[in-house]
Coordinates of C-alpha atoms in Angstrom, one line a residue:
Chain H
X1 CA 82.8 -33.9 25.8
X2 CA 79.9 -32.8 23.7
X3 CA 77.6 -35.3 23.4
X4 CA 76.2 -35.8 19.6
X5 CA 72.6 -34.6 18.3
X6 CA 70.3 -37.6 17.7
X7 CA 68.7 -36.8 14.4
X8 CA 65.2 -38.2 14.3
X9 CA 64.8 -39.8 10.8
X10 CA 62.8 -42.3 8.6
X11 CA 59.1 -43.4 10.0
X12 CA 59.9 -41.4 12.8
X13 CA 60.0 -38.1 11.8
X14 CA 56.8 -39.3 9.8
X15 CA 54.8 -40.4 13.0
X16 CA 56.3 -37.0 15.1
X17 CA 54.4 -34.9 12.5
X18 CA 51.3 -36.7 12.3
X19 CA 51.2 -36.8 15.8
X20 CA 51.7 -32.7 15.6
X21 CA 49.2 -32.6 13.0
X22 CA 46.7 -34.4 14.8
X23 CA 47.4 -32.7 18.4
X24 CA 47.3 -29.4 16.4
X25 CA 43.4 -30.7 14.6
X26 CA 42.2 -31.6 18.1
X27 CA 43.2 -28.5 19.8
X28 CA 41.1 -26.3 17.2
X29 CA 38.3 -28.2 17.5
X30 CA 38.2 -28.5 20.9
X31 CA 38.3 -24.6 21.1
X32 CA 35.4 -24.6 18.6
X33 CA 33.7 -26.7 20.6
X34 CA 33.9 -24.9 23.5
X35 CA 32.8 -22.1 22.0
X36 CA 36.0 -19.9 20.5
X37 CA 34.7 -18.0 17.5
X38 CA 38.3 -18.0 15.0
X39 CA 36.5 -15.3 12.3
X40 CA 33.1 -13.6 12.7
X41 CA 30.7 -14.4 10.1
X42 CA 30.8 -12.6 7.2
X43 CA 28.3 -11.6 4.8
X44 CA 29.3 -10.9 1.2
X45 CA 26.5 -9.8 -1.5
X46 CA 27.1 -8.9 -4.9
X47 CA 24.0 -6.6 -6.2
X48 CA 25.2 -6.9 -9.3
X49 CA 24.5 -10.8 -9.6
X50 CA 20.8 -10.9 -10.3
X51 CA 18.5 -14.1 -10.0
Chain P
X1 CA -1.0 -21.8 1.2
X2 CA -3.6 -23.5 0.5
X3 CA -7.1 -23.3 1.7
X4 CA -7.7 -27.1 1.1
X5 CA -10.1 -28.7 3.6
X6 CA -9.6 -26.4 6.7
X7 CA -11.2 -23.1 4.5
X8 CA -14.4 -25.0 4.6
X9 CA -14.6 -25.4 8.5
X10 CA -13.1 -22.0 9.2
X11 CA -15.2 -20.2 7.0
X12 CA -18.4 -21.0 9.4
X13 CA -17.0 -18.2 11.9
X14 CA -16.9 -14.8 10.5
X15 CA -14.9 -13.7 13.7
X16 CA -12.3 -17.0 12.9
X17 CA -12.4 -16.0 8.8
X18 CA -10.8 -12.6 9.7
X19 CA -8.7 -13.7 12.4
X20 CA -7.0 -16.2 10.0
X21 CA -6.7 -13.9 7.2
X22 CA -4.9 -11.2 9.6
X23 CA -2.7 -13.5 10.5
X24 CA -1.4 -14.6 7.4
X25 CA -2.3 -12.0 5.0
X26 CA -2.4 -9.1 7.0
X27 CA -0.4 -6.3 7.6
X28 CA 0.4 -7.0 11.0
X29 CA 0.5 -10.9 10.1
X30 CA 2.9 -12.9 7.5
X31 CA 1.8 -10.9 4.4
X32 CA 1.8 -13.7 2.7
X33 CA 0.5 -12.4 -1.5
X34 CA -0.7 -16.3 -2.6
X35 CA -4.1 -18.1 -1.7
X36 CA -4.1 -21.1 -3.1
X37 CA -7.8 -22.4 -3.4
X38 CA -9.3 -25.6 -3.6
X39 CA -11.8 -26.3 -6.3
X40 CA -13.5 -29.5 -5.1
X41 CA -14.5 -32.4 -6.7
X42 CA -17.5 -32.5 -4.8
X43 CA -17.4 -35.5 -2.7
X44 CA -19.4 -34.1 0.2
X45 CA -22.4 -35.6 -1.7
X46 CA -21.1 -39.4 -1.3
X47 CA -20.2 -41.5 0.8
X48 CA -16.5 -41.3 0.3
X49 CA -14.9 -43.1 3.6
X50 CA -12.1 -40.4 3.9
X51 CA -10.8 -40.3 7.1
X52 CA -11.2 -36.9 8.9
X53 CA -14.4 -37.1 5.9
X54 CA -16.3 -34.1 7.6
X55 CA -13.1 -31.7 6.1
X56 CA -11.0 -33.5 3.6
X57 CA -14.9 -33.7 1.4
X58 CA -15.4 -30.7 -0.6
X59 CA -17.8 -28.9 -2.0
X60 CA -18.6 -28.3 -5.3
X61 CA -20.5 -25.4 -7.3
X62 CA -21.5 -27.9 -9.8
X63 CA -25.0 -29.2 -9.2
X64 CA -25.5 -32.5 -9.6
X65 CA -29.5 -32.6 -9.8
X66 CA -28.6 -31.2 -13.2
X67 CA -26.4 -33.5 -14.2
X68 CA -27.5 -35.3 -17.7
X69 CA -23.9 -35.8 -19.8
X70 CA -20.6 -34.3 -19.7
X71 CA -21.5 -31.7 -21.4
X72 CA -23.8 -30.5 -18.4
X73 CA -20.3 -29.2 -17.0
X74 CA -20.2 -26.7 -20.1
X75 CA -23.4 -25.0 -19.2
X76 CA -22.8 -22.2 -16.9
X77 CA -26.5 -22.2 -15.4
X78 CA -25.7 -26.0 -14.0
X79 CA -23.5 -23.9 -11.4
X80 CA -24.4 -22.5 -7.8
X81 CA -21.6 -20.1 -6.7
X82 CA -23.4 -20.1 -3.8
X83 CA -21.9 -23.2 -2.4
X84 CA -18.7 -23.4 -0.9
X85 CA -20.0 -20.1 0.9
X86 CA -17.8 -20.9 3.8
X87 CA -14.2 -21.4 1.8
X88 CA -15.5 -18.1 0.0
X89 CA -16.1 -16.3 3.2
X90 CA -12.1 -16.9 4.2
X91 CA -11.0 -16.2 0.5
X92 CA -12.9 -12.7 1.2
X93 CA -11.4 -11.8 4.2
X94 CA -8.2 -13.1 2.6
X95 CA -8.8 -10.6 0.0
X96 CA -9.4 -7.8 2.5
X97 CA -6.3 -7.6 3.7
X98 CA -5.1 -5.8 0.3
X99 CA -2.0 -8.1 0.2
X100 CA -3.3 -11.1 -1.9
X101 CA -1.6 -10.7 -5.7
X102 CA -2.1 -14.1 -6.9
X103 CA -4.9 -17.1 -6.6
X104 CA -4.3 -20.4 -7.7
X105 CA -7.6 -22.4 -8.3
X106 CA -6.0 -25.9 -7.7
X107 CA -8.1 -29.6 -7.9
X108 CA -7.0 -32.7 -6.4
X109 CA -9.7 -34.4 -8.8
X110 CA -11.4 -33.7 -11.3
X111 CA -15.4 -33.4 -10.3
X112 CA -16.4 -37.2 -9.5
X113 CA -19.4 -37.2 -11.6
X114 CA -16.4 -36.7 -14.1
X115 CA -14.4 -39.5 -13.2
X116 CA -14.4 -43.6 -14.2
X117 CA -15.7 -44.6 -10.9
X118 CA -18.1 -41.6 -9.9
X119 CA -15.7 -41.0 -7.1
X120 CA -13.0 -38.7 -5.7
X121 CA -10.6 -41.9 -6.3
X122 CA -9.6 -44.0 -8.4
X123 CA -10.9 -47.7 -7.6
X124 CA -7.4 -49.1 -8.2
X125 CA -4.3 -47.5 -7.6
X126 CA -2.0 -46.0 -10.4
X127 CA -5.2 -45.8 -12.6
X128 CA -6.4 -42.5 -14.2
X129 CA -10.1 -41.8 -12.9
X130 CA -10.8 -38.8 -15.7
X131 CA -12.3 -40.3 -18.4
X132 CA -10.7 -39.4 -21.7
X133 CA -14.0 -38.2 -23.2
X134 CA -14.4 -35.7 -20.3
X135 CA -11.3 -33.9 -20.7
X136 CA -13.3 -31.1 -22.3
X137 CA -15.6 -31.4 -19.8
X138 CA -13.4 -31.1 -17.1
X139 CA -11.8 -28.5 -18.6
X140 CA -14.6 -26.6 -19.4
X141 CA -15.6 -27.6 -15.5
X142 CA -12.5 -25.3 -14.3
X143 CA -13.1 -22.6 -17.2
X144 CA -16.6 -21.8 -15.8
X145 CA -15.5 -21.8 -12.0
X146 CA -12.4 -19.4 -13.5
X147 CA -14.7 -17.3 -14.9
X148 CA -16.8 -16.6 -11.4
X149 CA -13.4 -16.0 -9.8
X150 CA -12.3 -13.1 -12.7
X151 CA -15.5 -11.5 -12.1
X152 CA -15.4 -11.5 -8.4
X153 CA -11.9 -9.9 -8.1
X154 CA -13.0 -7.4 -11.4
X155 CA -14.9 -5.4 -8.3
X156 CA -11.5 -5.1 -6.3
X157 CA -9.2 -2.0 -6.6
X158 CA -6.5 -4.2 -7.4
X159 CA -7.4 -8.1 -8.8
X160 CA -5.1 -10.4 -8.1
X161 CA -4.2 -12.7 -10.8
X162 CA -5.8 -15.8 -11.5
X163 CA -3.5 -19.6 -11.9
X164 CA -5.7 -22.4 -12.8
X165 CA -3.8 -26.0 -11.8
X166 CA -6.4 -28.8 -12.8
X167 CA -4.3 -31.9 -11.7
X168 CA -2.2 -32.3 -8.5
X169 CA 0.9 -34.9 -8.1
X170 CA -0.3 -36.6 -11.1
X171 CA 2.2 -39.3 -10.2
X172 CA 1.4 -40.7 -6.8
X173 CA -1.7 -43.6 -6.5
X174 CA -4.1 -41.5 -5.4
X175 CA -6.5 -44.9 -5.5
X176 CA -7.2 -47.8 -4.2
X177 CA -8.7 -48.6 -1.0
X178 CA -6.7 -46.8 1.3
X179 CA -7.1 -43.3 -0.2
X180 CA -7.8 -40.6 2.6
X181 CA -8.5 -38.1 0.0
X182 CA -9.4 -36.7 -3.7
X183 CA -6.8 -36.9 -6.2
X184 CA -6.1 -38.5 -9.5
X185 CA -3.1 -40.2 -11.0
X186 CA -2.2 -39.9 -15.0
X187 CA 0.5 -41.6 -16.2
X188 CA 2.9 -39.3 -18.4
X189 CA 1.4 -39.6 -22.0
X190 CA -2.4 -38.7 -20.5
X191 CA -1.4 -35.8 -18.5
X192 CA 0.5 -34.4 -21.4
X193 CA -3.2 -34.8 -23.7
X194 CA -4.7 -34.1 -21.2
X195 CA -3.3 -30.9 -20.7
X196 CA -3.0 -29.7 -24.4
X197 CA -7.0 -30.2 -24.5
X198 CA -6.9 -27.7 -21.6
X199 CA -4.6 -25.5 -22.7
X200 CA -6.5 -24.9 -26.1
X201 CA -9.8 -24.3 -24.2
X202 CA -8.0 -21.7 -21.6
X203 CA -6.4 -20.1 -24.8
X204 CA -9.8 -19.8 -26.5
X205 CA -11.6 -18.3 -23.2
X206 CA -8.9 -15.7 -22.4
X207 CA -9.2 -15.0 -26.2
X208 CA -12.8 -14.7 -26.2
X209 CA -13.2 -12.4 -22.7
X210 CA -9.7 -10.4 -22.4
X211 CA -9.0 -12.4 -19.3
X212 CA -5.2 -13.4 -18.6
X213 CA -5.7 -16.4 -16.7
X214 CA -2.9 -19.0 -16.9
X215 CA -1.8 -22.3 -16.8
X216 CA -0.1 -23.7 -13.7
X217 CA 1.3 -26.9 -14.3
X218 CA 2.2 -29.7 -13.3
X219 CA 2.3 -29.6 -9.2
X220 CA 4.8 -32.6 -9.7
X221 CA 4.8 -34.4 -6.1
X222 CA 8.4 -33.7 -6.2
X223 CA 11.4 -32.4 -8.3
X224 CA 13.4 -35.5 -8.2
X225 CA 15.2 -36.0 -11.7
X226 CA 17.7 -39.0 -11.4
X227 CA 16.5 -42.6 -13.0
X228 CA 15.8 -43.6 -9.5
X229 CA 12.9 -41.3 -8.7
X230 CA 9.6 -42.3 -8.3
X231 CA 8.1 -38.9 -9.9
X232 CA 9.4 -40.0 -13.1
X233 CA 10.1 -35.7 -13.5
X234 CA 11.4 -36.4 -16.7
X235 CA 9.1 -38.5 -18.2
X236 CA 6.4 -36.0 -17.8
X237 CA 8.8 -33.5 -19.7
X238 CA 9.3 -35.9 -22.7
X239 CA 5.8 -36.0 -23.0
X240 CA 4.7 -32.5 -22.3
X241 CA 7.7 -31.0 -24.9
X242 CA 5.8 -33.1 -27.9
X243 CA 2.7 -30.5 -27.3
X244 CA 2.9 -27.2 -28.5
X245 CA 1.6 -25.9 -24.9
X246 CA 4.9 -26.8 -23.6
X247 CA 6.6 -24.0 -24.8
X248 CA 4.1 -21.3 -23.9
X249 CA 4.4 -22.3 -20.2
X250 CA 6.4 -19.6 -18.0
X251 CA 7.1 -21.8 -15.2
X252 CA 7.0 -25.4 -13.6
X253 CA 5.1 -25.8 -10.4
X254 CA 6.8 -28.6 -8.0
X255 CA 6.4 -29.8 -4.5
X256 CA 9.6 -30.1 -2.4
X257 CA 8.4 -33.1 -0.6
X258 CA 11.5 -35.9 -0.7
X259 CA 13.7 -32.5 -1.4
X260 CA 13.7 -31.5 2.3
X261 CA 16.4 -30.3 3.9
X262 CA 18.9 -32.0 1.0
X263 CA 21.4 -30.3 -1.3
X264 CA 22.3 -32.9 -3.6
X265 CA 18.5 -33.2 -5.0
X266 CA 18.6 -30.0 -5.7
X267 CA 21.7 -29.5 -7.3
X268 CA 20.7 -32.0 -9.8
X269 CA 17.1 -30.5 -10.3
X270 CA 18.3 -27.1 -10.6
X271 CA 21.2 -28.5 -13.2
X272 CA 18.6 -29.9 -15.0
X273 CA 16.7 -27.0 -15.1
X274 CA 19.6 -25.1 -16.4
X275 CA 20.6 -27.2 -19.0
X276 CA 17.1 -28.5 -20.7
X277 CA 14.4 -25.6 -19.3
X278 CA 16.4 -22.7 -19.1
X279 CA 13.5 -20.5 -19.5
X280 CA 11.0 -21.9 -17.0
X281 CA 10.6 -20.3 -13.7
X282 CA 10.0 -22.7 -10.6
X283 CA 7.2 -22.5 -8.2
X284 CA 7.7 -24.4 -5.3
X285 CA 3.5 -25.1 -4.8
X286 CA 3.6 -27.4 -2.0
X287 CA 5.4 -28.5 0.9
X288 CA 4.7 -29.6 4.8
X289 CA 7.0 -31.8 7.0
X290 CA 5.7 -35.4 6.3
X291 CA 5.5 -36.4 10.1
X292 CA 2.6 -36.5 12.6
X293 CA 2.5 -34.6 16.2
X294 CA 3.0 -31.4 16.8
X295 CA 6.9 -30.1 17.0
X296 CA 6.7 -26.5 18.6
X297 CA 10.6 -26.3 19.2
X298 CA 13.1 -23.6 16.9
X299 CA 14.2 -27.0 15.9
X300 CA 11.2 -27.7 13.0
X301 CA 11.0 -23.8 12.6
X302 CA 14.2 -24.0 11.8
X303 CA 14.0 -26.9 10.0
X304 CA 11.0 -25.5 7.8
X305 CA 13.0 -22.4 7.3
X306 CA 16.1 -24.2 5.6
X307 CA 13.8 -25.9 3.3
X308 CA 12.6 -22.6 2.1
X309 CA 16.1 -20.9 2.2
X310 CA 17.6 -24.3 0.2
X311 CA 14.7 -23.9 -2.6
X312 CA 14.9 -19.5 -3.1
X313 CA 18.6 -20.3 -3.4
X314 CA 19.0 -23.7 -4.5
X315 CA 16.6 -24.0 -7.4
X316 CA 15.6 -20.3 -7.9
X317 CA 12.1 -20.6 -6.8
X318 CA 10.1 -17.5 -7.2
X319 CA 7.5 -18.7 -5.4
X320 CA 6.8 -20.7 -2.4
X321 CA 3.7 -22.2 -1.1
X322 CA 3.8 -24.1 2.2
X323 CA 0.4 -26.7 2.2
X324 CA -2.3 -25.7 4.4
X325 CA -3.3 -22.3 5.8
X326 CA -5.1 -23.8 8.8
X327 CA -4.4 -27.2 10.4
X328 CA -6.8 -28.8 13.2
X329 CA -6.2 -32.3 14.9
X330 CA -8.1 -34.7 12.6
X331 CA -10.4 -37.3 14.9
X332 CA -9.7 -39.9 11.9
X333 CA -6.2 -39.0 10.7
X334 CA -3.9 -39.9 14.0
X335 CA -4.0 -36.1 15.5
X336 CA -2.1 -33.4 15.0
X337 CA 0.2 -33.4 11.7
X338 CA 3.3 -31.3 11.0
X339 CA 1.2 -29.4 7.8
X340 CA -0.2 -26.3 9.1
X341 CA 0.8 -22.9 9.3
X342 CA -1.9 -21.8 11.6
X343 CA -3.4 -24.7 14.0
X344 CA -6.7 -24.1 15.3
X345 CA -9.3 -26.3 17.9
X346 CA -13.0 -25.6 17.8
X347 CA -14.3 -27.1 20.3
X348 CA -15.5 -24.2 22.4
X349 CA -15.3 -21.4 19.6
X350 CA -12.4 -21.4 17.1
X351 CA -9.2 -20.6 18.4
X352 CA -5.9 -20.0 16.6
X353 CA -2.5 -21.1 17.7
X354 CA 0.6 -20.9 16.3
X355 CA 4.1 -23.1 16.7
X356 CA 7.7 -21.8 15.9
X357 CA 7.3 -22.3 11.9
X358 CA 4.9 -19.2 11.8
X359 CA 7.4 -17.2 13.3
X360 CA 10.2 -18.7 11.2
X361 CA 8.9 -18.3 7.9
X362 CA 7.6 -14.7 9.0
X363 CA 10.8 -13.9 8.9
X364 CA 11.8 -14.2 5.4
X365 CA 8.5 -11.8 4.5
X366 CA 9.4 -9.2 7.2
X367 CA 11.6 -7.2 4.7
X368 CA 11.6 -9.2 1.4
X369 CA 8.1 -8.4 -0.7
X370 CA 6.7 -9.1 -3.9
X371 CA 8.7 -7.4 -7.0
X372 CA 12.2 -7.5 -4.9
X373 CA 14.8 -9.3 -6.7
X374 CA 17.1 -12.0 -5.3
X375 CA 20.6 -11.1 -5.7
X376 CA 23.8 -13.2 -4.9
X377 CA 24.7 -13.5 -1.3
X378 CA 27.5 -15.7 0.5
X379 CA 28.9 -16.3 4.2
X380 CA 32.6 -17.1 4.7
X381 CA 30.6 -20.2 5.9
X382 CA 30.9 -22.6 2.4
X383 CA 27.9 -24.7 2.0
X384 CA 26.6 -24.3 5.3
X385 CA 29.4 -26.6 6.5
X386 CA 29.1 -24.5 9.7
X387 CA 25.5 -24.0 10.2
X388 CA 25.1 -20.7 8.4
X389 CA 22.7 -20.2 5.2
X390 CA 21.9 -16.6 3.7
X391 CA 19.3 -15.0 0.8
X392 CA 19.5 -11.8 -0.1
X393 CA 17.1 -9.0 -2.4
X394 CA 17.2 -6.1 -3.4
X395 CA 14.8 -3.9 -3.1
X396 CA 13.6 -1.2 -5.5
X397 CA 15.1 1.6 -3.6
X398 CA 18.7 -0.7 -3.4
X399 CA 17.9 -1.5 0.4
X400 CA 18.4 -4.9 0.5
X401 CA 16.7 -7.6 3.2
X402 CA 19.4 -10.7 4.1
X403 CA 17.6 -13.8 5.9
X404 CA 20.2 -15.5 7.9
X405 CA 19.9 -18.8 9.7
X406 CA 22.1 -20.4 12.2
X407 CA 21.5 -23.6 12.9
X408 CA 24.0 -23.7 15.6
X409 CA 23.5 -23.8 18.8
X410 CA 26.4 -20.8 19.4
X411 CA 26.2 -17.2 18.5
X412 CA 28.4 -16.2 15.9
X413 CA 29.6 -12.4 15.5
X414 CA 28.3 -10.9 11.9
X415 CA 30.8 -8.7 9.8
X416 CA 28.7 -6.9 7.3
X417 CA 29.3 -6.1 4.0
X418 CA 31.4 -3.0 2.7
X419 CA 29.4 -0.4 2.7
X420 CA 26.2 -1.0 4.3
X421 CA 24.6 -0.7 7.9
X422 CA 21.9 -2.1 9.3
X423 CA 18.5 -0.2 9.2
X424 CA 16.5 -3.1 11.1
X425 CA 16.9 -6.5 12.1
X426 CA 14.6 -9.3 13.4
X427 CA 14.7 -12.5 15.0
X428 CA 13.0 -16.0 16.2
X429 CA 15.2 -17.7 18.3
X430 CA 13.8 -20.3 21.3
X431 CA 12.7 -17.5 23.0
X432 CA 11.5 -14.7 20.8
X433 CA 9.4 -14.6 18.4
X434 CA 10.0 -11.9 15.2
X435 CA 11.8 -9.7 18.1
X436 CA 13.0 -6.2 17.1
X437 CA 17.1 -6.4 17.4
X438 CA 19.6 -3.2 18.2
X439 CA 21.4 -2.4 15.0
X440 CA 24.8 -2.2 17.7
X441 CA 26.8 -4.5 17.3
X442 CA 24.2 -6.9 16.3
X443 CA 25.6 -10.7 16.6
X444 CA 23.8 -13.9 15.2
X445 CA 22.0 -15.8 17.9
X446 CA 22.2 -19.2 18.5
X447 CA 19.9 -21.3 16.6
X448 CA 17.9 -18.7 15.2
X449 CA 16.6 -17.6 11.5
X450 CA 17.7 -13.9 11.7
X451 CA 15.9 -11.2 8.7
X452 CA 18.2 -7.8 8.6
X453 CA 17.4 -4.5 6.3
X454 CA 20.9 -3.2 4.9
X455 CA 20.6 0.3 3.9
X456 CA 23.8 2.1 2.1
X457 CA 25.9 3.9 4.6

């Protein structure tokens, strides 16, 4: 017999994803902390804009 | 820079003149284009107290022997322009190097015999020591010690310009029995008369001899505008904008001091600016890091650096004046101070050394010169949330020179804009000083104030 999907619901599908969210924010800034460059830094100028 | 106190020691030494002015006026030095120079109130001749006396005294081409009344200062033959001989001897060399465009004659007092108390300070502090009735005199006091200046640089192939600034950081105490050196509060409503008296006398000797000498005012001690500041910025204003001088000015000079490395003081000076003195440019006359010792990390070059890049971008300064030229550890003063650009012992024959803000601040006038023309430049980095600031000009033949600084301690690949290459790039970094960088695949070292020359592909 098939046994039925639990369906996660209410302040529990709330805390799963803030838990993601949060697992997902410490992941990047670990890897920025250790030195993982995401985009190089890029220069923009606009010659045309005079001070 | 300013030639305040150190210009008077240095001077002594021919060999140490030129050496200092090669290595910040020359060619193969900062090339900096502004001497700042110190018109003294004289107070070698008394018995001041200043600590670290035997510098922070000045010289004065006034002589006193002649002195009768305030109108002595108006007679031209009560003057000896061949005091100060040593200060002239490094304004000279200065000269020499070809690269000086612009001198600002700047007192920190008026001449004492001037002043309420005879002195270079003001017996109590907060208290104007310029008698009212001398203003003219005073005046007249900077007028005639102009006039030698136009006539020396009338003999060079090229004369730099001539700034007059007759009060410094008119807001600060400057008296009482603590003072360490000359200077001379005025409360808003003096200055202001003050400085219309002055005005109409410069007006009436630049109509008199052709000259185009002008005003600098007001060397506020900072550019703080909110009710809370103790410069009181906009009280000076109020009174200044009542005077019909006020709207003849072409710029404001301030001092970044209390600005340092901030954003938000900015924002709301340069907001200001926008919104009440559209019109007025900004110098930025004076700044030093307001700490004792002797730093000689990237960290304060770096440090120094932002709070340059913060006031060309920040508040549009078109010029920038760090305070002095030459710094030397002060027997009275504590020791070594974070104000020079140069540092220098003479104990066993001058000798010049330098820390990491030389190199820093080199940077910025490695490709950016007089007459190039700051133009609007951005990272992907906003607000230099990640450690990256940039300033861009563009120079007359459309090359344009980028400073860069990283202020993290990680290097960072650069992606340049479309259309452009690099043509040189320089760095100082912890370990190299103004280095020549490969154009391949040039990245952004850590912690480092990098200048690049973009050239059209």
């Amino acid at each position: 017999m098939q046994k039925a999907k639990r369906k996660i619901t209410g302040w529990r599908r709330v805390a799963l994803v803030a838990a993601s969210l949060v697992f997902a924010a410490c992941f990047i800034l670990s890897a920025y902390a250790v030195g993982v460059e995401f985009a190089p830094v890029s220069l923009k100028i606009d010659p045309s804009v005079r001070f | 820079m300013s030639g305040a106190w150190t210009f008077q020691d240095i001077g002594k030494d021919d060999a140490a003149a030129v050496g200092f002015a090669e290595k910040l006026y020359g060619d193969d030095g900062m090339r900096l284009d502004v001497v700042r120079y110190n018109v003294g109130a004289g107070t070698k001749e008394l018995e001041n107290g200043y600590e670290d006396g035997a510098t922070r005294a000045t010289e004065s081409f006034f002589i006193a022997e002649n002195y009768n009344s305030p109108a002595s200062f108006s007679d031209p033959e009560n003057y000896d322009f061949t005091r100060d001989a040593a200060a002239l001897n490094v304004l000279d060399k200065c000269l020499d190097t070809g690269n000086v465009r612009t001198v600002v004659l700047f007192a920190n007092s008026p001449h004492y015999l001037l002043t309420r108390n005879k002195k270079g300070n003001a017996d109590r502090e907060y208290e104007s020591n310029l008698l009212r009735e001398n203003y003219s005199a005073f005046a007249d006091y900077m007028l005639i010690i102009a006039d030698f200046f136009r006539e020396k640089f009338s003999a060079l192939e090229n004369p730099p310009e001539i700034y007059i600034s007759p009060v410094n950081e008119p807001q600060w105490k400057w008296g009482g029995e603590y003072a360490t050196q000359e200077g001379c509060h005025f409360e808003p409503a003096e200055l202001a008369e003050f400085y219309d008296v002055f005005y109409t006398r410069l007006c009436a000797y630049n109509k008199e001899t052709g000259a185009d000498i002008k005003p600098d005012f007001f060397e506020s001690g900072n550019y703080g505008v909110t009710g809370l500041s103790k410069s009181h910025f906009a009280e000076y204003i109020a009174e200044f904008s009542r005077y019909d001088f006020f709207s003849e000015l072409g710029h404001l000079s301030v001092h970044s001091y209390g600005a340092n490395n901030g954003r938000l003081y900015r924002s709301q000076f340069n907001t200001y600016m926008k919104t009440r003195l559209p019109d007025l440019k900004v110098h930025m006359s004076e700044y030093c890091v307001m700490q004792g010792g002797l730093d000689e990390s990237i960290d304060m070059g770096i440090y120094t650096a932002g709070v340059m890049m913060k006031d060309l971008t920040m508040i549009s300064a078109s010029q920038w004046c760090w305070w002095l030229g030459a710094a030397t550890c002060g027997e009275g003063n504590g020791g070594w101070y974070e104000d020079g650009l140069l540092y220098y012992t003479a104990d066993d024959g001058y000798s010049f050394f330098t820390t990491k803000r030389y190199f820093t601040l080199s940077q910025f006038t490695r490709y950016i010169s007089a007459g190039d023309v700051r133009i609007k430049a951005r990272t992907n980095d906003i607000n230099g949330l990640d450690g990256m600031e940039v300033c861009a000009f563009e120079k007359p033949d459309k090359s344009v020179s980028v400073v860069l600084i990283n202020h993290r301690s990680r290097t960072r690949k650069l992606k340049l804009p479309k259309g452009f290459r690099i043509a040189e790039a320089s760095v100082t970094d912890a370990d190299r000083n103004l280095a020549d960088l490969s154009a391949q695949n040039l990245k952004i070292p850590a912690n480092c104030v990098l200048s690049l020359r973009l050239v059209k592909e």
